[in-house]
XYZ file of N, CA and C in Angstrom:
432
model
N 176.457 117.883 87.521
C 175.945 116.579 87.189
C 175.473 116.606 85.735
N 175.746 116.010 85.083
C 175.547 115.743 83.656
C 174.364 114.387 83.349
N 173.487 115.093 82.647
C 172.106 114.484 82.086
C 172.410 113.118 81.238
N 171.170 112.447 80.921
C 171.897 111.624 79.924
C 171.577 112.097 78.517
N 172.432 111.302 77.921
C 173.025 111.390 76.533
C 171.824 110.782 75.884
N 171.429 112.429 74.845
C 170.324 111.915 73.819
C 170.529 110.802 72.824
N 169.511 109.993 72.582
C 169.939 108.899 71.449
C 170.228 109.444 70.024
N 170.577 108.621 69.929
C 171.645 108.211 68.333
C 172.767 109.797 68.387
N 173.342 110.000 69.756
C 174.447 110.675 69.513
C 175.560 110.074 70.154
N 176.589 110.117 69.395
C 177.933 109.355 69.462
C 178.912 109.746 69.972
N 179.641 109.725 70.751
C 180.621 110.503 71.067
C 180.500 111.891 71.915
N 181.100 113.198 72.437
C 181.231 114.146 73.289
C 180.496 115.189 72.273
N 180.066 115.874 72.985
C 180.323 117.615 71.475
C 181.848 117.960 71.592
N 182.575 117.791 72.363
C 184.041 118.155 72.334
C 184.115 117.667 71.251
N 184.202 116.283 70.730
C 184.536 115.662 69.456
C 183.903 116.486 68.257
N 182.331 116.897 68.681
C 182.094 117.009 67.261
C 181.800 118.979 67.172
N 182.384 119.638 68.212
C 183.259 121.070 67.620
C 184.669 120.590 66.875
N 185.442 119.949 67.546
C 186.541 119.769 67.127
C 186.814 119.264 65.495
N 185.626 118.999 65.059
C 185.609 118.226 63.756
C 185.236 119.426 62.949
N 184.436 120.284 63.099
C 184.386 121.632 62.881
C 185.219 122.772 62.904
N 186.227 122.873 63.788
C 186.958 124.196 64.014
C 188.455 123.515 63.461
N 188.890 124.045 62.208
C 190.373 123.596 61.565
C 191.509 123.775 62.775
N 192.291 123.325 62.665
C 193.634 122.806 62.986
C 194.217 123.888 62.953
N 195.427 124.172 64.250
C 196.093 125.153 63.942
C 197.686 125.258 63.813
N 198.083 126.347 62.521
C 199.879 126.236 62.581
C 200.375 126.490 63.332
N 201.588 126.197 64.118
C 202.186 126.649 65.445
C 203.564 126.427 64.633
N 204.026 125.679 64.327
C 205.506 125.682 63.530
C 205.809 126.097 62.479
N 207.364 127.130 62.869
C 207.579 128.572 61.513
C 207.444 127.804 60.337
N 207.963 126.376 59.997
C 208.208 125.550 58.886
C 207.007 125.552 58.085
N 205.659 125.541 58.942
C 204.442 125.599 58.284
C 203.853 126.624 57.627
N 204.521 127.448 58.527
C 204.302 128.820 58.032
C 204.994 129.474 56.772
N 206.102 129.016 56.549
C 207.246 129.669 55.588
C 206.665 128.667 54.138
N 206.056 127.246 54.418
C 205.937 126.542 53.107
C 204.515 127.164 53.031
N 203.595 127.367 53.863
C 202.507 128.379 53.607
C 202.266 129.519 52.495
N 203.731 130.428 52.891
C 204.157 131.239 52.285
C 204.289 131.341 50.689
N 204.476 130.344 50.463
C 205.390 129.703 48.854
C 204.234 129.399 48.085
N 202.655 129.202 48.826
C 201.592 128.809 47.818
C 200.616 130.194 47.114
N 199.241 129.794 47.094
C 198.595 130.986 46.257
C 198.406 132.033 47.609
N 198.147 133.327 47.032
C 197.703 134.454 47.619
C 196.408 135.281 47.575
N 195.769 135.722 48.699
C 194.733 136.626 47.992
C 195.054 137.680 49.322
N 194.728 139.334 48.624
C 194.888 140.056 49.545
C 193.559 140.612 49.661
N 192.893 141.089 50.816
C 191.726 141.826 51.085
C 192.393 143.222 52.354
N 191.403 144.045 52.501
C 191.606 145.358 53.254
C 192.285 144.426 54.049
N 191.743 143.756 55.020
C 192.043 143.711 56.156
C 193.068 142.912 56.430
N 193.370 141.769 56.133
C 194.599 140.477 55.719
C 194.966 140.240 54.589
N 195.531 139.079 54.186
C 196.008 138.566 53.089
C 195.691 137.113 53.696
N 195.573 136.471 52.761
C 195.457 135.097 52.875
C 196.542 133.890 51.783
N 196.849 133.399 52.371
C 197.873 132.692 51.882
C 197.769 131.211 52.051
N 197.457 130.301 50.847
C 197.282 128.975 51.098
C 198.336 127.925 50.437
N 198.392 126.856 50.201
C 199.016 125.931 50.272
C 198.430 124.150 51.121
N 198.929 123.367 49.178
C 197.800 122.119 49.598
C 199.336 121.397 50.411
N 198.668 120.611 51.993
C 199.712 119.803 51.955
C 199.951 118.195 51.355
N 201.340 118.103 51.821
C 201.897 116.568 51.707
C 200.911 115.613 51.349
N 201.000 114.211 50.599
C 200.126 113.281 50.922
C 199.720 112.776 52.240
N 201.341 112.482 52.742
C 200.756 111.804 54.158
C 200.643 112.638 55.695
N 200.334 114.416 55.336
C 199.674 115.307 56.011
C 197.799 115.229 55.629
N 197.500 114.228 55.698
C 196.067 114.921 55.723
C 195.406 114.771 57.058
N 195.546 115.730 58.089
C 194.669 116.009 58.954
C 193.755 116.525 59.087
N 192.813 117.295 58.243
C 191.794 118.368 58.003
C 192.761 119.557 57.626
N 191.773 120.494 57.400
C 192.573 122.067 57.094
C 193.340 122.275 58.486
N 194.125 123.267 58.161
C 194.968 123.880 59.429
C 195.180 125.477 59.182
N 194.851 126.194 60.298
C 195.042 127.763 59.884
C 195.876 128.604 60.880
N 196.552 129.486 60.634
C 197.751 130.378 61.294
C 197.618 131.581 61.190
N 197.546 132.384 61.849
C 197.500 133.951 61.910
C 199.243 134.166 62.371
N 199.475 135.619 61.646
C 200.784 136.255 61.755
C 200.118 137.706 61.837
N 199.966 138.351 62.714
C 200.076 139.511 63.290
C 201.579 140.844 63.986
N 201.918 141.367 62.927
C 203.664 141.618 63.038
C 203.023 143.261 63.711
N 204.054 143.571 64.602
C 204.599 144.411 65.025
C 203.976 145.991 64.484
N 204.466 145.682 63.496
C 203.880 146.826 62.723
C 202.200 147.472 62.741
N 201.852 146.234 63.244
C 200.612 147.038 63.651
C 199.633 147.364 65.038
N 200.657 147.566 66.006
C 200.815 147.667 66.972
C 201.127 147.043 68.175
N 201.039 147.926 69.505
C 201.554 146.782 71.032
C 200.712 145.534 71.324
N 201.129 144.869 72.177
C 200.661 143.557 72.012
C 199.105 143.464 72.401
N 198.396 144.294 72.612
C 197.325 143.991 73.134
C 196.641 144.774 71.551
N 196.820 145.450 71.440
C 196.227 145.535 69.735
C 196.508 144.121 68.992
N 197.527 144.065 68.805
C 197.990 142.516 68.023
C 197.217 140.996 68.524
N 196.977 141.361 70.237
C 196.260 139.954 70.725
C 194.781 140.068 69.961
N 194.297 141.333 70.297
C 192.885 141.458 69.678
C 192.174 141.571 68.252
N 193.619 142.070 67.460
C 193.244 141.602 65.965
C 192.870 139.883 65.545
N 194.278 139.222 66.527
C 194.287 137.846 66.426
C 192.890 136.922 66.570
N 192.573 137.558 68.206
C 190.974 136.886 68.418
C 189.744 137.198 68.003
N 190.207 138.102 66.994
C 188.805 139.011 66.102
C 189.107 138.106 65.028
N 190.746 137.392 64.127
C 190.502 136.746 63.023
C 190.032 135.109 63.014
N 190.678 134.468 64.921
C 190.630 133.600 64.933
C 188.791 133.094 65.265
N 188.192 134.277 65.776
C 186.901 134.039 65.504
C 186.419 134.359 64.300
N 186.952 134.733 63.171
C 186.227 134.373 61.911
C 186.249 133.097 61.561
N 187.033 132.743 61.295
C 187.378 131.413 61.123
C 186.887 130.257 61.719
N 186.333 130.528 63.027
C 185.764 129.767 63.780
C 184.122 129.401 63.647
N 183.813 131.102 63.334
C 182.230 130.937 62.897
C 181.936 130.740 61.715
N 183.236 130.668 60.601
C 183.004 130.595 59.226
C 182.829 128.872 59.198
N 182.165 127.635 59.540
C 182.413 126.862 59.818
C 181.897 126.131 58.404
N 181.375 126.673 57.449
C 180.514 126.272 56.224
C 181.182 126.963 55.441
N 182.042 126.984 55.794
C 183.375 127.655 54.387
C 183.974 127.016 54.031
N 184.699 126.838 52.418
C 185.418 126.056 52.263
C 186.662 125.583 52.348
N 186.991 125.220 53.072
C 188.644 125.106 53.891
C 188.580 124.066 53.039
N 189.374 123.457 52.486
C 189.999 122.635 51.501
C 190.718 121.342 52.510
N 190.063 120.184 53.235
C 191.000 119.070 54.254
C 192.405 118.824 53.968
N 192.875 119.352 52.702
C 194.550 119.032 52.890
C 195.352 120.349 52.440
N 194.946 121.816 52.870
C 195.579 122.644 52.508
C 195.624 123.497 54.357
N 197.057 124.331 54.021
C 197.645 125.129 54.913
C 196.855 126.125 54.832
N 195.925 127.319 55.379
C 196.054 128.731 55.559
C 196.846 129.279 56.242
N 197.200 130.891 55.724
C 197.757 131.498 56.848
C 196.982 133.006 56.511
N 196.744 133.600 57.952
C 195.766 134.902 57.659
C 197.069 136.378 57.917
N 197.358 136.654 57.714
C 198.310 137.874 58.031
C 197.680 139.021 58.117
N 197.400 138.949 59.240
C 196.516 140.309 59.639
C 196.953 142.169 59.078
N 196.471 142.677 58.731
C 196.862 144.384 58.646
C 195.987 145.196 59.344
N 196.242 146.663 60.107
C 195.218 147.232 60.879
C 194.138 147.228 60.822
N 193.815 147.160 59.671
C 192.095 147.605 59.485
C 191.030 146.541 59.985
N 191.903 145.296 60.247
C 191.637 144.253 60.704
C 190.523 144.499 62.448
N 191.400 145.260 63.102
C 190.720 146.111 64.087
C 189.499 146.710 64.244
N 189.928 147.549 63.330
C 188.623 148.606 63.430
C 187.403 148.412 62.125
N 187.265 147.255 61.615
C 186.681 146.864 60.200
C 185.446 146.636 61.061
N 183.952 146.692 60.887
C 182.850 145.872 61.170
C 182.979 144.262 61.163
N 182.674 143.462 62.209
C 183.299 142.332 62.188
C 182.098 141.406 61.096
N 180.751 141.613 60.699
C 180.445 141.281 59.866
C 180.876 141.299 58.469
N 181.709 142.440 58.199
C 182.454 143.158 56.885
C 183.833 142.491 56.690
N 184.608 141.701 58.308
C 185.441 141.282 58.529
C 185.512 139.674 57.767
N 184.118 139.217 58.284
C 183.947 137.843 57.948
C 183.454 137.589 56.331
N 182.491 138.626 56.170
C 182.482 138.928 54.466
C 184.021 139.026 53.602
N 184.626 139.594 53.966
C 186.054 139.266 53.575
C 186.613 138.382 53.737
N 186.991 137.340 54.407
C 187.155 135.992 54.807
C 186.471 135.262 53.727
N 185.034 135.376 53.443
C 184.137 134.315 52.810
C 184.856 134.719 51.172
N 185.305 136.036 51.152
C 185.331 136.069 49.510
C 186.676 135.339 48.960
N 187.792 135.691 50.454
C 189.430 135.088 49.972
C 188.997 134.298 49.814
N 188.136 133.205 50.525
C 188.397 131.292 50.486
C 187.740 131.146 48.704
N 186.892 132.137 48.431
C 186.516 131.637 47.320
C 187.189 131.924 46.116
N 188.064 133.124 46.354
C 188.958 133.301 45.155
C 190.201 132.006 45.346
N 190.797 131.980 46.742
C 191.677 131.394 46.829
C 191.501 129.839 46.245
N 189.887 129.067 46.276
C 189.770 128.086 46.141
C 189.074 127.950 44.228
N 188.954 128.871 43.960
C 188.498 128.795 42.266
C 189.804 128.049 41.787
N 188.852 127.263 40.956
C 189.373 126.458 39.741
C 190.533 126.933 38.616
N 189.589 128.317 38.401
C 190.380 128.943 37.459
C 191.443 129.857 37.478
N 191.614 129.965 38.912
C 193.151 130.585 39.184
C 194.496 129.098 39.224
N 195.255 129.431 39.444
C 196.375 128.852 39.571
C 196.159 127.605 40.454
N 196.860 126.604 40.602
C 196.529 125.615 41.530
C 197.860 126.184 42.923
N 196.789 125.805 43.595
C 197.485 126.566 45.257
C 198.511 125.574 45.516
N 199.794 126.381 45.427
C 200.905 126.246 45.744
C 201.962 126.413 44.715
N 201.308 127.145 43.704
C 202.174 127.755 42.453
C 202.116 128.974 42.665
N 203.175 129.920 42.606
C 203.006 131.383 42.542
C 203.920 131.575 41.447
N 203.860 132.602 40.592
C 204.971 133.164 39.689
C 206.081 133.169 40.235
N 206.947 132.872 39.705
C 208.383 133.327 39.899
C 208.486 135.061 40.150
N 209.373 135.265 41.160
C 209.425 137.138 40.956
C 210.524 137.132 39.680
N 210.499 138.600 39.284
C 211.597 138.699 38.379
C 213.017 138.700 38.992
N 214.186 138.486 38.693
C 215.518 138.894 39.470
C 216.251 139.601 38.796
């Protein structure tokens, strides 16, 4: 049985986590134009952003890629829900409302202190989001 609803609140808390916790990539397409924007690497992931489309603005949206390489699937599930709870509690971070993340996990991701985990998290968004780097979604050309 559910109490009543304190005044001057609007709507569910479903609504207002959901307004809080970014959006997530599920399609490779998002992922691959992800790919093509700025980079920052830390021990544990890399982070990879990209602003979208005009008429994509849904809030931020974020994607984890956890490959093979760093182990069977139950290592790989648990790196995932160790990054997707950073992200979740990082909720006063600056996710940028019209840009892609993608987190690409590496082992250390695992076995890192998960406070040390989220300290890393807080520093990509801030390199990734400085002024004075490149605007996200330019990367150098490689050489050929």
């Amino acid at each position: 049985m559910t109490g009543p609803t304190p005044e001057g609140v609007v709507g569910s808390s479903a609504a207002l986590v959901g307004a809080l916790i970014p959006g997530r990539l599920r399609k490779r397409a998002d992922f691959v134009r992800a790919a093509k924007g700025a980079r920052v690497t830390a021990r544990a992931f890399a982070l990879q952003a990209r602003k979208r489309e005009a008429e994509d603005l849904d809030g931020a949206r974020v994607g984890f890629t956890v490959t093979k390489k760093t182990g069977n699937s139950v290592v790989r599930n648990r790196i995932r829900r160790r990054l997707r709870e950073v992200v979740r509690l990082g909720g006063s971070l600056p996710l940028r409302p019209d840009h892609d993340y993608v987190l690409i996990a590496r082992r250390d991701a695992l076995s890192m202190d998960f406070r040390v985990l989220a300290l890393e998290f807080e520093r990509a968004l801030q390199k990734i989001s400085d002024p004075k780097r490149a605007v996200a979604g330019s990367r150098p050309a490689r050489p050929t």
